[in-house]
Coordinates of C-alpha atoms in Angstrom, one line a residue:
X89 CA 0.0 0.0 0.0
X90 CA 2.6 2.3 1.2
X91 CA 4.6 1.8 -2.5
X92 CA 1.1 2.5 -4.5
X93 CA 1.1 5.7 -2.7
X94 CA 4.6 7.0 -3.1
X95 CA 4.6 5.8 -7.0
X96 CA 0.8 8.0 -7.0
X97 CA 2.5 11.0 -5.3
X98 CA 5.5 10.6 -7.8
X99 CA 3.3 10.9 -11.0
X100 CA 1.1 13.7 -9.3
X101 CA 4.3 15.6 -8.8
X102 CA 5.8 14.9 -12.4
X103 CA 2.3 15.8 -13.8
X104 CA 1.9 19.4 -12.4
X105 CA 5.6 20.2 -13.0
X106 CA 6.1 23.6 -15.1
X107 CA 9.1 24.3 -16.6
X108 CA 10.6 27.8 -16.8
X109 CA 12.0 28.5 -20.5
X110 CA 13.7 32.0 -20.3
X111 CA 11.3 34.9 -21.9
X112 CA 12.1 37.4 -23.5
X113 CA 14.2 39.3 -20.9
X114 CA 12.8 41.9 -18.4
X115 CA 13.3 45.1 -19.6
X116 CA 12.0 47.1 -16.4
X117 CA 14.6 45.5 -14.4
X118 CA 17.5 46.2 -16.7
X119 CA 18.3 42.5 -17.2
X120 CA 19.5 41.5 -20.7
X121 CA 17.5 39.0 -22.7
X122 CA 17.9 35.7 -22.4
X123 CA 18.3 33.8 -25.9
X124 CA 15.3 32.1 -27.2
X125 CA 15.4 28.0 -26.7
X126 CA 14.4 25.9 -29.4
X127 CA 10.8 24.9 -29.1
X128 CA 10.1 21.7 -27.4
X129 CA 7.6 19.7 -28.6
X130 CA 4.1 19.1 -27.7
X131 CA 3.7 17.0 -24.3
X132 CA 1.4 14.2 -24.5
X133 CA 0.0 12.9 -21.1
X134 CA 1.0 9.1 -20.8
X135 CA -1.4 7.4 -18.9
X136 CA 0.1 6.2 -15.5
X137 CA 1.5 2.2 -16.2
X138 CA -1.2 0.1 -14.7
X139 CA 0.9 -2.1 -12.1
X140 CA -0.1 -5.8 -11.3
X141 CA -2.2 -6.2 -8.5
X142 CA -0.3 -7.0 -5.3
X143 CA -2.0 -10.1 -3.3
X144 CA -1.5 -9.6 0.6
X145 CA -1.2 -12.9 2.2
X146 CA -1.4 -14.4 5.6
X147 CA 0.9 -15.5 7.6
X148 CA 0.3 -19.3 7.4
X149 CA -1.7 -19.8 11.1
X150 CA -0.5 -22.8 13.1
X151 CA -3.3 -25.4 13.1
X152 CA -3.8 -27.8 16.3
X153 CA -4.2 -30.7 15.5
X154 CA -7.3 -32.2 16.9
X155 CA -6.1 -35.6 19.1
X156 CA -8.1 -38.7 17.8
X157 CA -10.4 -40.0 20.2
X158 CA -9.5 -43.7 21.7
X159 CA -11.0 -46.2 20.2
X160 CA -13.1 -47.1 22.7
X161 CA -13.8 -50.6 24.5
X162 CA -17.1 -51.1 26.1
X163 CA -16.1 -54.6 27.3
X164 CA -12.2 -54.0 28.7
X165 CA -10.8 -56.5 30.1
X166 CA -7.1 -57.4 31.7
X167 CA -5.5 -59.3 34.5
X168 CA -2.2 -59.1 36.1
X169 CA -0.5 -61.2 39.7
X170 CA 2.7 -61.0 41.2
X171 CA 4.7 -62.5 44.3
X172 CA 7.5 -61.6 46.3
X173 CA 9.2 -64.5 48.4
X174 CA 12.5 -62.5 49.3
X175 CA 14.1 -64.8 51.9
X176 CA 17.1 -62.3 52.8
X177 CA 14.3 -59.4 53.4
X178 CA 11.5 -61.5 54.9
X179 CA 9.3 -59.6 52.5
X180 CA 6.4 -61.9 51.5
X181 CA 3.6 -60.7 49.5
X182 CA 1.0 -61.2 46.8
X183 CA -1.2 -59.3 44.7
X184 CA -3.8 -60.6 41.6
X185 CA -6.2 -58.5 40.1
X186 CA -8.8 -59.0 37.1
X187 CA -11.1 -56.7 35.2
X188 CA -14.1 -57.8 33.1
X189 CA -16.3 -54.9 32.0
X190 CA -16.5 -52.1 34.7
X191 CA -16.3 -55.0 37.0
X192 CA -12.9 -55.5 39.0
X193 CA -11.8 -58.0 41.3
X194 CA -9.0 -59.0 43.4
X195 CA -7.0 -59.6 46.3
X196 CA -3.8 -58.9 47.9
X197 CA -1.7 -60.4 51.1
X198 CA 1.1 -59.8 53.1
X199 CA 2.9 -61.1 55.8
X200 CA 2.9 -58.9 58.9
X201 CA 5.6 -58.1 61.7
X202 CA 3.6 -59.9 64.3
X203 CA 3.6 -63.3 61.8
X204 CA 0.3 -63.2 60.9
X205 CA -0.9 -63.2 57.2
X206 CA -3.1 -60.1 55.9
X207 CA -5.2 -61.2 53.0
X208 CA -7.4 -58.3 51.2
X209 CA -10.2 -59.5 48.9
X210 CA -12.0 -56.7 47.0
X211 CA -14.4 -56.0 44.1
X212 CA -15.2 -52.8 42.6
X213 CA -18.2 -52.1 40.5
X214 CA -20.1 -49.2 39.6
X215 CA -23.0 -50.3 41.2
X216 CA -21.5 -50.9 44.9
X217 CA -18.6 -49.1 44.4
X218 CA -15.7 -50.0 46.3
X219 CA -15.7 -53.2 48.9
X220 CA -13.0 -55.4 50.8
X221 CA -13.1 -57.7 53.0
X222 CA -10.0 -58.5 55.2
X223 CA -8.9 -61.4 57.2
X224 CA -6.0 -62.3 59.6
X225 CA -4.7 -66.2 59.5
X226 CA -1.5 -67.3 61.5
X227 CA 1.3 -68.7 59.9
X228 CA 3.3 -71.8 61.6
X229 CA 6.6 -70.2 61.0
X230 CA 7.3 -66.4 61.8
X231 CA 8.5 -65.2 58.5
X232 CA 10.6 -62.1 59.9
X233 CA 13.0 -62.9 62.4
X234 CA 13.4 -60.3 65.2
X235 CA 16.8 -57.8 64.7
X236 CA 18.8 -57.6 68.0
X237 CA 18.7 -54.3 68.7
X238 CA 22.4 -52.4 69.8
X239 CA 22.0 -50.1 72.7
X240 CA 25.4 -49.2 72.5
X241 CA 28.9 -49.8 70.7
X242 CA 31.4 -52.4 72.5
X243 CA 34.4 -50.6 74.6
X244 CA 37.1 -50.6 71.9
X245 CA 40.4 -51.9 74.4
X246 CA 43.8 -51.0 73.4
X247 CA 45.7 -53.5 73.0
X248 CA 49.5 -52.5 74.9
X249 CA 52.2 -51.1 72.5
X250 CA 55.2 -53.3 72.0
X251 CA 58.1 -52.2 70.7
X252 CA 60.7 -53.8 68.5
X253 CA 63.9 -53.5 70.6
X254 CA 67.1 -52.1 68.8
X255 CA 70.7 -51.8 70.0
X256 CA 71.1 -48.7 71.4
X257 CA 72.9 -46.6 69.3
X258 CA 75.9 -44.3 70.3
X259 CA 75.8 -40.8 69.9
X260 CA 77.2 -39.7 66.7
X261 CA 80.3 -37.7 66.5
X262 CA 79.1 -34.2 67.2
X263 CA 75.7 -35.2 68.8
X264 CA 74.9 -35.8 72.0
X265 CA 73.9 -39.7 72.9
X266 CA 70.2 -39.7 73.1
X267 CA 70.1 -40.5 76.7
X268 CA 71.6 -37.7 77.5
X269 CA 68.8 -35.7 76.2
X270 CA 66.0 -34.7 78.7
X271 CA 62.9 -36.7 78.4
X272 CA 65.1 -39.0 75.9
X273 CA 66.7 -41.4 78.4
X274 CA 64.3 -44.4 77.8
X275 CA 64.9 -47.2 75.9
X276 CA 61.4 -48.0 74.6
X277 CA 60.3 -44.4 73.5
X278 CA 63.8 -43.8 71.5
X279 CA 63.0 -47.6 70.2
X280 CA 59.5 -46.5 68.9
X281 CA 61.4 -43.6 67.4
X282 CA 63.5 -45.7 65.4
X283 CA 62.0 -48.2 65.0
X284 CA 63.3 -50.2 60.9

């Protein structure tokens, strides 16, 4: 749009030019005549170029795309179990479940701390809803076996020190012996000195 209008203002302004040829001269003024210019010849209007039409287009809008329903199942149906027998743990349970419909049924047991065995029966439908029944049954052998519990760490002892005895050595020329030093004079401190 902006271009149509500057190429219009363009031709507008070429259109209404006028050209000033010299005249004859101005005599009042005391100016000397200009000389004559050849004649031009006759302007013809040119009819303003007819341009090709200028399209505006969009910028391409993103489309979402619409998510295809599921396919739906009026009759699902599945049916999973698992069991865990970890000897090292003492972790013993169970778990079985089954769907027919909007009908679901299963159960689920454990063993507890105290030994006994927790079994969960359930069915859910959307009539009822939601409904378990539980029951306890003792087990002959206590899966878990109690941890000792530590009040406190054992006393750690020291065992005693024992040295590895070494000739004594003499002092060095220059050095006093290491007896003679204060604090020095015992055989089993300068031995765990130097010890080899």
């Amino acid at each position: 749009m902006v271009q149509k209008l500057i190429i219009l203002s363009a031709l507008v302004a070429a259109a209404s030019a006028v050209a000033v040829l010299p005249g004859p001269g101005y005599p009042g003024l005391g100016l000397p005549a200009l000389p004559a210019l050849p004649a031009l010849p006759a302007l013809t209007k040119i009819a303003a170029p007819v341009l090709p039409a200028y399209t505006k287009y969009a910028a391409p809008l993103a489309i979402a795309k619409v998510a295809a329903p599921e396919p739906y199942d009026p009759n699902p149906q599945y049916s999973f179990s698992y069991d865990v027998h970890d000897g090292s743990t003492g972790d013993v349970k169970s778990q079985q479940e089954q769907r027919s419909g909007d009908v679901v049924q299963g159960a689920y047991s454990l063993i507890e701390p105290d030994g006994t065995r927790r079994i969960v029966e359930y069915v859910a439908d959307p009539v009822h809803g939601f409904n378990a029944v539980v029951r306890r049954e003792p087990i002959a052998v206590k899966a878990v076996a109690p941890v000792a519990k530590i009040l406190a760490p054992a006393p750690l002892l020291s065992a005693p020190v024992l040295a590895k005895a070494i000739p004594a050595i003499s002092a060095l020329p220059g050095l006093p012996a290491l007896s003679a030093l204060p604090g020095l004079g015992h055989a089993p401190l300068a031995a765990s000195i130097y010890h080899g």
